[in-house]
PDB file of N, CA and C in Angstrom:
ATOM      1  N   UNK E   1     164.302 -67.346  64.911  1.00 94.00           N
ATOM      2  CA  UNK E   1     164.717 -67.095  66.288  1.00 94.00           C
ATOM      3  C   UNK E   1     163.970 -68.069  67.197  1.00 94.00           C
ATOM      4  N   UNK E   2     164.715 -68.678  68.120  1.00 98.00           N
ATOM      5  CA  UNK E   2     164.179 -69.654  69.060  1.00 98.00           C
ATOM      6  C   UNK E   2     164.227 -69.071  70.469  1.00 98.00           C
ATOM      7  N   UNK E   3     163.512 -69.708  71.406  1.00 98.00           N
ATOM      8  CA  UNK E   3     163.474 -69.252  72.793  1.00 98.00           C
ATOM      9  C   UNK E   3     163.695 -70.450  73.710  1.00 98.00           C
ATOM     10  N   UNK E   4     164.640 -70.319  74.670  1.00 97.00           N
ATOM     11  CA  UNK E   4     164.919 -71.366  75.645  1.00 97.00           C
ATOM     12  C   UNK E   4     165.610 -70.749  76.849  1.00 97.00           C
ATOM     13  N   UNK E   5     165.250 -71.205  78.045  1.00 97.00           N
ATOM     14  CA  UNK E   5     165.870 -70.763  79.302  1.00 97.00           C
ATOM     15  C   UNK E   5     165.863 -69.231  79.420  1.00 97.00           C
ATOM     16  N   UNK E   6     164.701 -68.644  79.153  1.00 97.00           N
ATOM     17  CA  UNK E   6     164.527 -67.189  79.238  1.00 97.00           C
ATOM     18  C   UNK E   6     165.493 -66.415  78.343  1.00 97.00           C
ATOM     19  N   UNK E   7     165.818 -66.991  77.196  1.00 98.00           N
ATOM     20  CA  UNK E   7     166.754 -66.352  76.285  1.00 98.00           C
ATOM     21  C   UNK E   7     166.360 -66.682  74.849  1.00 98.00           C
ATOM     22  N   UNK E   8     166.669 -65.775  73.962  1.00 98.00           N
ATOM     23  CA  UNK E   8     166.459 -66.011  72.537  1.00 98.00           C
ATOM     24  C   UNK E   8     167.782 -66.459  71.929  1.00 98.00           C
ATOM     25  N   UNK E   9     167.680 -67.316  70.900  1.00 98.00           N
ATOM     26  CA  UNK E   9     168.889 -67.738  70.206  1.00 98.00           C
ATOM     27  C   UNK E   9     168.582 -68.005  68.742  1.00 98.00           C
ATOM     28  N   UNK E  10     169.647 -68.022  67.952  1.00 98.00           N
ATOM     29  CA  UNK E  10     169.557 -68.395  66.547  1.00 98.00           C
ATOM     30  C   UNK E  10     170.521 -69.550  66.329  1.00 98.00           C
ATOM     31  N   UNK E  11     170.293 -70.276  65.247  1.00 98.00           N
ATOM     32  CA  UNK E  11     171.231 -71.326  64.848  1.00 98.00           C
ATOM     33  C   UNK E  11     171.992 -70.812  63.641  1.00 98.00           C
ATOM     34  N   UNK E  12     173.316 -70.876  63.733  1.00 98.00           N
ATOM     35  CA  UNK E  12     174.162 -70.373  62.660  1.00 98.00           C
ATOM     36  C   UNK E  12     173.952 -71.197  61.392  1.00 98.00           C
ATOM     37  N   UNK E  13     173.978 -70.479  60.282  1.00 97.00           N
ATOM     38  CA  UNK E  13     173.917 -71.117  58.972  1.00 97.00           C
ATOM     39  C   UNK E  13     175.328 -71.137  58.392  1.00 97.00           C
ATOM     40  N   UNK E  14     175.538 -71.936  57.375  1.00 96.00           N
ATOM     41  CA  UNK E  14     176.829 -71.997  56.696  1.00 96.00           C
ATOM     42  C   UNK E  14     177.253 -70.591  56.296  1.00 96.00           C
ATOM     43  N   UNK E  15     178.455 -70.183  56.667  1.00 95.00           N
ATOM     44  CA  UNK E  15     178.979 -68.879  56.298  1.00 95.00           C
ATOM     45  C   UNK E  15     178.668 -67.762  57.285  1.00 95.00           C
ATOM     46  N   UNK E  16     177.846 -68.032  58.299  1.00 97.00           N
ATOM     47  CA  UNK E  16     177.538 -67.001  59.292  1.00 97.00           C
ATOM     48  C   UNK E  16     178.778 -66.633  60.103  1.00 97.00           C
ATOM     49  N   UNK E  17     178.831 -65.371  60.496  1.00 97.00           N
ATOM     50  CA  UNK E  17     179.862 -64.864  61.401  1.00 97.00           C
ATOM     51  C   UNK E  17     179.149 -64.038  62.463  1.00 97.00           C
ATOM     52  N   UNK E  18     179.866 -63.665  63.507  1.00 98.00           N
ATOM     53  CA  UNK E  18     179.250 -62.788  64.497  1.00 98.00           C
ATOM     54  C   UNK E  18     178.860 -61.458  63.847  1.00 98.00           C
ATOM     55  N   UNK E  19     179.630 -61.006  62.876  1.00 98.00           N
ATOM     56  CA  UNK E  19     179.308 -59.750  62.179  1.00 98.00           C
ATOM     57  C   UNK E  19     178.019 -59.892  61.363  1.00 98.00           C
ATOM     58  N   UNK E  20     177.864 -61.003  60.634  1.00 97.00           N
ATOM     59  CA  UNK E  20     176.644 -61.165  59.825  1.00 97.00           C
ATOM     60  C   UNK E  20     175.422 -61.333  60.724  1.00 97.00           C
ATOM     61  N   UNK E  21     175.589 -62.047  61.842  1.00 98.00           N
ATOM     62  CA  UNK E  21     174.470 -62.196  62.781  1.00 98.00           C
ATOM     63  C   UNK E  21     174.138 -60.857  63.433  1.00 98.00           C
ATOM     64  N   UNK E  22     175.149 -60.038  63.637  1.00 98.00           N
ATOM     65  CA  UNK E  22     174.935 -58.703  64.185  1.00 98.00           C
ATOM     66  C   UNK E  22     174.065 -57.875  63.235  1.00 98.00           C
ATOM     67  N   UNK E  23     174.358 -57.981  61.946  1.00 97.00           N
ATOM     68  CA  UNK E  23     173.561 -57.257  60.947  1.00 97.00           C
ATOM     69  C   UNK E  23     172.099 -57.724  60.968  1.00 97.00           C
ATOM     70  N   UNK E  24     171.892 -59.030  61.162  1.00 96.00           N
ATOM     71  CA  UNK E  24     170.540 -59.594  61.158  1.00 96.00           C
ATOM     72  C   UNK E  24     169.764 -59.270  62.435  1.00 96.00           C
ATOM     73  N   UNK E  25     170.468 -59.235  63.574  1.00 97.00           N
ATOM     74  CA  UNK E  25     169.788 -59.095  64.864  1.00 97.00           C
ATOM     75  C   UNK E  25     169.804 -57.678  65.418  1.00 97.00           C
ATOM     76  N   UNK E  26     170.730 -56.853  64.936  1.00 97.00           N
ATOM     77  CA  UNK E  26     170.863 -55.504  65.468  1.00 97.00           C
ATOM     78  C   UNK E  26     171.623 -55.454  66.788  1.00 97.00           C
ATOM     79  N   UNK E  27     172.249 -56.564  67.160  1.00 98.00           N
ATOM     80  CA  UNK E  27     173.050 -56.639  68.388  1.00 98.00           C
ATOM     81  C   UNK E  27     174.518 -56.600  67.978  1.00 98.00           C
ATOM     82  N   UNK E  28     175.305 -55.826  68.675  1.00 98.00           N
ATOM     83  CA  UNK E  28     176.734 -55.709  68.378  1.00 98.00           C
ATOM     84  C   UNK E  28     177.384 -57.092  68.274  1.00 98.00           C
ATOM     85  N   UNK E  29     178.240 -57.264  67.270  1.00 98.00           N
ATOM     86  CA  UNK E  29     178.920 -58.554  67.096  1.00 98.00           C
ATOM     87  C   UNK E  29     179.809 -58.879  68.298  1.00 98.00           C
ATOM     88  N   UNK E  30     180.372 -57.862  68.932  1.00 98.00           N
ATOM     89  CA  UNK E  30     181.217 -58.100  70.108  1.00 98.00           C
ATOM     90  C   UNK E  30     180.361 -58.572  71.282  1.00 98.00           C
ATOM     91  N   UNK E  31     179.162 -57.999  71.421  1.00 98.00           N
ATOM     92  CA  UNK E  31     178.249 -58.442  72.492  1.00 98.00           C
ATOM     93  C   UNK E  31     177.765 -59.867  72.238  1.00 98.00           C
ATOM     94  N   UNK E  32     177.423 -60.182  70.989  1.00 98.00           N
ATOM     95  CA  UNK E  32     176.990 -61.545  70.660  1.00 98.00           C
ATOM     96  C   UNK E  32     178.075 -62.556  71.034  1.00 98.00           C
ATOM     97  N   UNK E  33     179.307 -62.241  70.672  1.00 98.00           N
ATOM     98  CA  UNK E  33     180.412 -63.139  70.997  1.00 98.00           C
ATOM     99  C   UNK E  33     180.564 -63.272  72.511  1.00 98.00           C
ATOM    100  N   UNK E  34     180.476 -62.159  73.223  1.00 98.00           N
ATOM    101  CA  UNK E  34     180.618 -62.182  74.682  1.00 98.00           C
ATOM    102  C   UNK E  34     179.495 -62.999  75.329  1.00 98.00           C
ATOM    103  N   UNK E  35     178.247 -62.816  74.872  1.00 98.00           N
ATOM    104  CA  UNK E  35     177.123 -63.579  75.418  1.00 98.00           C
ATOM    105  C   UNK E  35     177.329 -65.079  75.244  1.00 98.00           C
ATOM    106  N   UNK E  36     178.074 -65.458  74.202  1.00 98.00           N
ATOM    107  CA  UNK E  36     178.289 -66.859  73.884  1.00 98.00           C
ATOM    108  C   UNK E  36     179.680 -67.358  74.259  1.00 98.00           C
ATOM    109  N   UNK E  37     180.400 -66.522  75.032  1.00 98.00           N
ATOM    110  CA  UNK E  37     181.706 -66.882  75.583  1.00 98.00           C
ATOM    111  C   UNK E  37     182.691 -67.296  74.492  1.00 98.00           C
ATOM    112  N   UNK E  38     182.698 -66.496  73.420  1.00 98.00           N
ATOM    113  CA  UNK E  38     183.585 -66.770  72.297  1.00 98.00           C
ATOM    114  C   UNK E  38     184.274 -65.480  71.871  1.00 98.00           C
ATOM    115  N   UNK E  39     185.302 -65.615  71.049  1.00 98.00           N
ATOM    116  CA  UNK E  39     185.973 -64.469  70.468  1.00 98.00           C
ATOM    117  C   UNK E  39     185.158 -64.016  69.254  1.00 98.00           C
ATOM    118  N   UNK E  40     185.053 -62.712  69.045  1.00 97.00           N
ATOM    119  CA  UNK E  40     184.217 -62.228  67.953  1.00 97.00           C
ATOM    120  C   UNK E  40     184.760 -62.571  66.569  1.00 97.00           C
ATOM    121  N   UNK E  41     186.004 -63.049  66.489  1.00 97.00           N
ATOM    122  CA  UNK E  41     186.571 -63.487  65.210  1.00 97.00           C
ATOM    123  C   UNK E  41     186.412 -64.980  64.975  1.00 97.00           C
ATOM    124  N   UNK E  42     185.835 -65.697  65.930  1.00 96.00           N
ATOM    125  CA  UNK E  42     185.660 -67.146  65.775  1.00 96.00           C
ATOM    126  C   UNK E  42     184.858 -67.471  64.522  1.00 96.00           C
ATOM    127  N   UNK E  43     185.220 -68.586  63.908  1.00 92.00           N
ATOM    128  CA  UNK E  43     184.466 -69.101  62.769  1.00 92.00           C
ATOM    129  C   UNK E  43     183.293 -69.897  63.324  1.00 92.00           C
ATOM    130  N   UNK E  44     182.084 -69.588  62.853  1.00 97.00           N
ATOM    131  CA  UNK E  44     180.899 -70.309  63.306  1.00 97.00           C
ATOM    132  C   UNK E  44     180.649 -71.499  62.389  1.00 97.00           C
ATOM    133  N   UNK E  45     180.132 -72.564  62.971  1.00 97.00           N
ATOM    134  CA  UNK E  45     179.770 -73.754  62.204  1.00 97.00           C
ATOM    135  C   UNK E  45     178.265 -73.801  62.039  1.00 97.00           C
ATOM    136  N   UNK E  46     177.834 -74.424  60.963  1.00 97.00           N
ATOM    137  CA  UNK E  46     176.407 -74.574  60.742  1.00 97.00           C
ATOM    138  C   UNK E  46     175.788 -75.303  61.936  1.00 97.00           C
ATOM    139  N   UNK E  47     174.702 -74.747  62.458  1.00 97.00           N
ATOM    140  CA  UNK E  47     174.011 -75.353  63.594  1.00 97.00           C
ATOM    141  C   UNK E  47     174.446 -74.844  64.949  1.00 97.00           C
ATOM    142  N   UNK E  48     175.531 -74.059  65.015  1.00 98.00           N
ATOM    143  CA  UNK E  48     175.956 -73.491  66.300  1.00 98.00           C
ATOM    144  C   UNK E  48     174.810 -72.682  66.900  1.00 98.00           C
ATOM    145  N   UNK E  49     174.600 -72.853  68.197  1.00 98.00           N
ATOM    146  CA  UNK E  49     173.586 -72.089  68.923  1.00 98.00           C
ATOM    147  C   UNK E  49     174.226 -70.778  69.366  1.00 98.00           C
ATOM    148  N   UNK E  50     173.593 -69.667  68.985  1.00 98.00           N
ATOM    149  CA  UNK E  50     174.112 -68.349  69.338  1.00 98.00           C
ATOM    150  C   UNK E  50     173.032 -67.594  70.105  1.00 98.00           C
ATOM    151  N   UNK E  51     173.289 -67.369  71.405  1.00 98.00           N
ATOM    152  CA  UNK E  51     172.327 -66.677  72.264  1.00 98.00           C
ATOM    153  C   UNK E  51     172.402 -65.171  72.039  1.00 98.00           C
ATOM    154  N   UNK E  52     171.257 -64.514  72.196  1.00 98.00           N
ATOM    155  CA  UNK E  52     171.152 -63.090  71.899  1.00 98.00           C
ATOM    156  C   UNK E  52     171.229 -62.201  73.135  1.00 98.00           C
ATOM    157  N   UNK E  53     171.345 -62.815  74.312  1.00 98.00           N
ATOM    158  CA  UNK E  53     171.625 -62.066  75.538  1.00 98.00           C
ATOM    159  C   UNK E  53     172.394 -62.986  76.473  1.00 98.00           C
ATOM    160  N   UNK E  54     172.853 -62.450  77.594  1.00 98.00           N
ATOM    161  CA  UNK E  54     173.678 -63.211  78.530  1.00 98.00           C
ATOM    162  C   UNK E  54     172.934 -64.453  79.012  1.00 98.00           C
ATOM    163  N   UNK E  55     173.655 -65.577  79.047  1.00 98.00           N
ATOM    164  CA  UNK E  55     173.043 -66.839  79.453  1.00 98.00           C
ATOM    165  C   UNK E  55     172.851 -66.900  80.964  1.00 98.00           C
ATOM    166  N   UNK E  56     171.973 -67.778  81.404  1.00 98.00           N
ATOM    167  CA  UNK E  56     171.668 -67.980  82.824  1.00 98.00           C
ATOM    168  C   UNK E  56     172.775 -68.808  83.489  1.00 98.00           C
ATOM    169  N   UNK E  57     172.696 -68.913  84.813  1.00 98.00           N
ATOM    170  CA  UNK E  57     173.678 -69.720  85.548  1.00 98.00           C
ATOM    171  C   UNK E  57     173.191 -71.149  85.737  1.00 98.00           C
ATOM    172  N   UNK E  58     171.901 -71.401  85.488  1.00 98.00           N
ATOM    173  CA  UNK E  58     171.339 -72.744  85.643  1.00 98.00           C
ATOM    174  C   UNK E  58     170.375 -73.026  84.504  1.00 98.00           C
ATOM    175  N   UNK E  59     170.196 -74.314  84.221  1.00 98.00           N
ATOM    176  CA  UNK E  59     169.211 -74.743  83.220  1.00 98.00           C
ATOM    177  C   UNK E  59     167.806 -74.541  83.792  1.00 98.00           C
ATOM    178  N   UNK E  60     166.774 -74.634  82.957  1.00 97.00           N
ATOM    179  CA  UNK E  60     165.395 -74.500  83.454  1.00 97.00           C
ATOM    180  C   UNK E  60     165.068 -75.529  84.538  1.00 97.00           C
ATOM    181  N   UNK E  61     164.050 -75.227  85.348  1.00 97.00           N
ATOM    182  CA  UNK E  61     163.685 -76.065  86.492  1.00 97.00           C
ATOM    183  C   UNK E  61     163.385 -77.511  86.130  1.00 97.00           C
ATOM    184  N   UNK E  62     162.888 -77.752  84.920  1.00 97.00           N
ATOM    185  CA  UNK E  62     162.556 -79.146  84.563  1.00 97.00           C
ATOM    186  C   UNK E  62     163.778 -80.063  84.504  1.00 97.00           C
ATOM    187  N   UNK E  63     164.981 -79.478  84.547  1.00 97.00           N
ATOM    188  CA  UNK E  63     166.200 -80.281  84.536  1.00 97.00           C
ATOM    189  C   UNK E  63     166.749 -80.538  85.942  1.00 97.00           C
ATOM    190  N   UNK E  64     166.057 -80.064  86.965  1.00 96.00           N
ATOM    191  CA  UNK E  64     166.497 -80.297  88.343  1.00 96.00           C
ATOM    192  C   UNK E  64     166.481 -81.796  88.620  1.00 96.00           C
ATOM    193  N   UNK E  65     167.595 -82.303  89.123  1.00 95.00           N
ATOM    194  CA  UNK E  65     167.697 -83.717  89.463  1.00 95.00           C
ATOM    195  C   UNK E  65     167.868 -84.630  88.260  1.00 95.00           C
ATOM    196  N   UNK E  66     168.017 -84.055  87.080  1.00 96.00           N
ATOM    197  CA  UNK E  66     168.202 -84.843  85.856  1.00 96.00           C
ATOM    198  C   UNK E  66     169.565 -84.512  85.257  1.00 96.00           C
ATOM    199  N   UNK E  67     170.554 -85.367  85.469  1.00 97.00           N
ATOM    200  CA  UNK E  67     171.882 -85.064  84.932  1.00 97.00           C
ATOM    201  C   UNK E  67     171.937 -85.228  83.415  1.00 97.00           C
ATOM    202  N   UNK E  68     172.860 -84.546  82.809  1.00 98.00           N
ATOM    203  CA  UNK E  68     173.163 -84.732  81.385  1.00 98.00           C
ATOM    204  C   UNK E  68     174.223 -85.819  81.304  1.00 98.00           C
ATOM    205  N   UNK E  69     174.004 -86.808  80.472  1.00 98.00           N
ATOM    206  CA  UNK E  69     175.001 -87.864  80.256  1.00 98.00           C
ATOM    207  C   UNK E  69     175.775 -87.504  78.989  1.00 98.00           C
ATOM    208  N   UNK E  70     177.085 -87.365  79.131  1.00 98.00           N
ATOM    209  CA  UNK E  70     177.930 -86.926  78.025  1.00 98.00           C
ATOM    210  C   UNK E  70     177.944 -87.978  76.912  1.00 98.00           C
ATOM    211  N   UNK E  71     177.714 -87.477  75.697  1.00 98.00           N
ATOM    212  CA  UNK E  71     177.732 -88.327  74.507  1.00 98.00           C
ATOM    213  C   UNK E  71     178.993 -88.041  73.697  1.00 98.00           C
ATOM    214  N   UNK E  72     179.310 -88.941  72.791  1.00 98.00           N
ATOM    215  CA  UNK E  72     180.479 -88.789  71.934  1.00 98.00           C
ATOM    216  C   UNK E  72     180.410 -87.475  71.166  1.00 98.00           C
ATOM    217  N   UNK E  73     181.522 -86.758  71.130  1.00 97.00           N
ATOM    218  CA  UNK E  73     181.613 -85.513  70.384  1.00 97.00           C
ATOM    219  C   UNK E  73     181.190 -84.272  71.158  1.00 97.00           C
ATOM    220  N   UNK E  74     180.670 -84.442  72.366  1.00 98.00           N
ATOM    221  CA  UNK E  74     180.240 -83.290  73.155  1.00 98.00           C
ATOM    222  C   UNK E  74     181.413 -82.693  73.926  1.00 98.00           C
ATOM    223  N   UNK E  75     181.318 -81.402  74.158  1.00 97.00           N
ATOM    224  CA  UNK E  75     182.302 -80.681  74.966  1.00 97.00           C
ATOM    225  C   UNK E  75     181.541 -79.935  76.053  1.00 97.00           C
ATOM    226  N   UNK E  76     182.252 -79.453  77.039  1.00 98.00           N
ATOM    227  CA  UNK E  76     181.610 -78.656  78.087  1.00 98.00           C
ATOM    228  C   UNK E  76     180.950 -77.427  77.458  1.00 98.00           C
ATOM    229  N   UNK E  77     181.624 -76.823  76.482  1.00 97.00           N
ATOM    230  CA  UNK E  77     181.049 -75.648  75.835  1.00 97.00           C
ATOM    231  C   UNK E  77     179.745 -76.001  75.121  1.00 97.00           C
ATOM    232  N   UNK E  78     179.744 -77.078  74.349  1.00 98.00           N
ATOM    233  CA  UNK E  78     178.537 -77.483  73.630  1.00 98.00           C
ATOM    234  C   UNK E  78     177.392 -77.748  74.606  1.00 98.00           C
ATOM    235  N   UNK E  79     177.680 -78.421  75.698  1.00 98.00           N
ATOM    236  CA  UNK E  79     176.651 -78.714  76.700  1.00 98.00           C
ATOM    237  C   UNK E  79     176.122 -77.421  77.314  1.00 98.00           C
ATOM    238  N   UNK E  80     177.009 -76.474  77.583  1.00 98.00           N
ATOM    239  CA  UNK E  80     176.551 -75.196  78.141  1.00 98.00           C
ATOM    240  C   UNK E  80     175.630 -74.484  77.153  1.00 98.00           C
ATOM    241  N   UNK E  81     175.914 -74.586  75.870  1.00 98.00           N
ATOM    242  CA  UNK E  81     175.055 -73.963  74.857  1.00 98.00           C
ATOM    243  C   UNK E  81     173.712 -74.700  74.750  1.00 98.00           C
ATOM    244  N   UNK E  82     173.734 -76.020  74.830  1.00 98.00           N
ATOM    245  CA  UNK E  82     172.493 -76.806  74.730  1.00 98.00           C
ATOM    246  C   UNK E  82     171.495 -76.422  75.821  1.00 98.00           C
ATOM    247  N   UNK E  83     172.004 -76.130  77.021  1.00 98.00           N
ATOM    248  CA  UNK E  83     171.144 -75.812  78.156  1.00 98.00           C
ATOM    249  C   UNK E  83     171.011 -74.310  78.403  1.00 98.00           C
ATOM    250  N   UNK E  84     171.705 -73.507  77.613  1.00 98.00           N
ATOM    251  CA  UNK E  84     171.601 -72.058  77.762  1.00 98.00           C
ATOM    252  C   UNK E  84     172.186 -71.537  79.052  1.00 98.00           C
ATOM    253  N   UNK E  85     173.290 -72.175  79.502  1.00 98.00           N
ATOM    254  CA  UNK E  85     173.938 -71.740  80.743  1.00 98.00           C
ATOM    255  C   UNK E  85     175.390 -71.346  80.468  1.00 98.00           C
ATOM    256  N   UNK E  86     175.915 -70.516  81.336  1.00 98.00           N
ATOM    257  CA  UNK E  86     177.296 -70.062  81.192  1.00 98.00           C
ATOM    258  C   UNK E  86     178.249 -71.238  81.430  1.00 98.00           C
ATOM    259  N   UNK E  87     179.307 -71.278  80.658  1.00 98.00           N
ATOM    260  CA  UNK E  87     180.299 -72.349  80.764  1.00 98.00           C
ATOM    261  C   UNK E  87     180.880 -72.405  82.175  1.00 98.00           C
ATOM    262  N   UNK E  88     181.220 -71.240  82.716  1.00 97.00           N
ATOM    263  CA  UNK E  88     181.769 -71.179  84.075  1.00 97.00           C
ATOM    264  C   UNK E  88     180.803 -71.809  85.081  1.00 97.00           C
ATOM    265  N   UNK E  89     179.521 -71.570  84.902  1.00 98.00           N
ATOM    266  CA  UNK E  89     178.511 -72.129  85.810  1.00 98.00           C
ATOM    267  C   UNK E  89     178.447 -73.648  85.709  1.00 98.00           C
ATOM    268  N   UNK E  90     178.585 -74.175  84.492  1.00 98.00           N
ATOM    269  CA  UNK E  90     178.568 -75.631  84.312  1.00 98.00           C
ATOM    270  C   UNK E  90     179.718 -76.276  85.083  1.00 98.00           C
ATOM    271  N   UNK E  91     180.893 -75.667  85.022  1.00 98.00           N
ATOM    272  CA  UNK E  91     182.030 -76.183  85.795  1.00 98.00           C
ATOM    273  C   UNK E  91     181.741 -76.094  87.299  1.00 98.00           C
ATOM    274  N   UNK E  92     181.215 -74.957  87.748  1.00 97.00           N
ATOM    275  CA  UNK E  92     180.935 -74.770  89.175  1.00 97.00           C
ATOM    276  C   UNK E  92     179.871 -75.744  89.681  1.00 97.00           C
ATOM    277  N   UNK E  93     178.802 -75.916  88.920  1.00 97.00           N
ATOM    278  CA  UNK E  93     177.724 -76.833  89.326  1.00 97.00           C
ATOM    279  C   UNK E  93     178.244 -78.252  89.537  1.00 97.00           C
ATOM    280  N   UNK E  94     179.294 -78.603  88.806  1.00 98.00           N
ATOM    281  CA  UNK E  94     179.829 -79.958  88.864  1.00 98.00           C
ATOM    282  C   UNK E  94     181.141 -80.056  89.631  1.00 98.00           C
ATOM    283  N   UNK E  95     181.521 -78.947  90.271  1.00 98.00           N
ATOM    284  CA  UNK E  95     182.747 -78.889  91.070  1.00 98.00           C
ATOM    285  C   UNK E  95     183.959 -79.398  90.278  1.00 98.00           C
ATOM    286  N   UNK E  96     184.061 -78.894  89.041  1.00 97.00           N
ATOM    287  CA  UNK E  96     185.154 -79.288  88.152  1.00 97.00           C
ATOM    288  C   UNK E  96     186.031 -78.084  87.848  1.00 97.00           C
ATOM    289  N   UNK E  97     187.312 -78.338  87.604  1.00 96.00           N
ATOM    290  CA  UNK E  97     188.205 -77.255  87.201  1.00 96.00           C
ATOM    291  C   UNK E  97     188.102 -77.088  85.680  1.00 96.00           C
ATOM    292  N   UNK E  98     188.391 -75.885  85.177  1.00 93.00           N
ATOM    293  CA  UNK E  98     188.272 -75.627  83.739  1.00 93.00           C
ATOM    294  C   UNK E  98     189.158 -76.498  82.847  1.00 93.00           C
ATOM    295  N   UNK E  99     190.153 -77.151  83.432  1.00 93.00           N
ATOM    296  CA  UNK E  99     191.000 -78.017  82.608  1.00 93.00           C
ATOM    297  C   UNK E  99     190.518 -79.472  82.601  1.00 93.00           C
ATOM    298  N   UNK E 100     189.394 -79.749  83.261  1.00 95.00           N
ATOM    299  CA  UNK E 100     188.849 -81.108  83.291  1.00 95.00           C
ATOM    300  C   UNK E 100     188.413 -81.531  81.881  1.00 95.00           C
ATOM    301  N   UNK E 101     188.800 -82.725  81.484  1.00 94.00           N
ATOM    302  CA  UNK E 101     188.417 -83.277  80.189  1.00 94.00           C
ATOM    303  C   UNK E 101     187.267 -84.258  80.392  1.00 94.00           C
ATOM    304  N   UNK E 102     186.088 -83.916  79.879  1.00 96.00           N
ATOM    305  CA  UNK E 102     184.943 -84.800  80.058  1.00 96.00           C
ATOM    306  C   UNK E 102     185.108 -86.056  79.198  1.00 96.00           C
ATOM    307  N   UNK E 103     184.415 -87.116  79.630  1.00 97.00           N
ATOM    308  CA  UNK E 103     184.457 -88.393  78.916  1.00 97.00           C
ATOM    309  C   UNK E 103     183.033 -88.854  78.643  1.00 97.00           C
ATOM    310  N   UNK E 104     182.879 -89.624  77.587  1.00 98.00           N
ATOM    311  CA  UNK E 104     181.580 -90.204  77.268  1.00 98.00           C
ATOM    312  C   UNK E 104     181.083 -90.964  78.488  1.00 98.00           C
ATOM    313  N   UNK E 105     179.839 -90.720  78.870  1.00 98.00           N
ATOM    314  CA  UNK E 105     179.244 -91.375  80.028  1.00 98.00           C
ATOM    315  C   UNK E 105     179.291 -90.554  81.302  1.00 98.00           C
ATOM    316  N   UNK E 106     180.107 -89.488  81.329  1.00 98.00           N
ATOM    317  CA  UNK E 106     180.137 -88.619  82.515  1.00 98.00           C
ATOM    318  C   UNK E 106     178.738 -88.062  82.773  1.00 98.00           C
ATOM    319  N   UNK E 107     178.401 -87.909  84.045  1.00 98.00           N
ATOM    320  CA  UNK E 107     177.140 -87.281  84.440  1.00 98.00           C
ATOM    321  C   UNK E 107     177.416 -85.846  84.852  1.00 98.00           C
ATOM    322  N   UNK E 108     176.719 -84.920  84.226  1.00 98.00           N
ATOM    323  CA  UNK E 108     176.900 -83.507  84.541  1.00 98.00           C
ATOM    324  C   UNK E 108     175.579 -82.910  84.988  1.00 98.00           C
ATOM    325  N   UNK E 109     175.621 -82.153  86.083  1.00 98.00           N
ATOM    326  CA  UNK E 109     174.440 -81.458  86.556  1.00 98.00           C
ATOM    327  C   UNK E 109     174.351 -80.121  85.855  1.00 98.00           C
ATOM    328  N   UNK E 110     173.159 -79.775  85.415  1.00 98.00           N
ATOM    329  CA  UNK E 110     172.954 -78.511  84.713  1.00 98.00           C
ATOM    330  C   UNK E 110     172.064 -77.561  85.500  1.00 98.00           C
ATOM    331  N   UNK E 111     171.568 -78.039  86.641  1.00 96.00           N
ATOM    332  CA  UNK E 111     170.766 -77.211  87.532  1.00 96.00           C
ATOM    333  C   UNK E 111     171.040 -77.610  88.962  1.00 96.00           C
TER     334      UNK E 111
END
């Protein structure tokens, strides 16, 4: 179990599901999925960050004034998980609509 942005998280292993993580953590699989803005039937990939409580609306203070530069293969969801913030908040912080498609090199504010 790891700690970041006032939240605990685990990294999914090969074969993990929200149900198996629920058994390990004692947190309802439906709550785990909700905290991570996913459907509880989603297939998890090895290395996925799974938060154990509701995420914050902003990244930690050390990221103030430091934008995230989008790299190849990143998505808005992945970036929200990296910083432990809600996906909706990431869109709001950057004044973007949910249908916006990010591009490599885009600058995104996380705080």
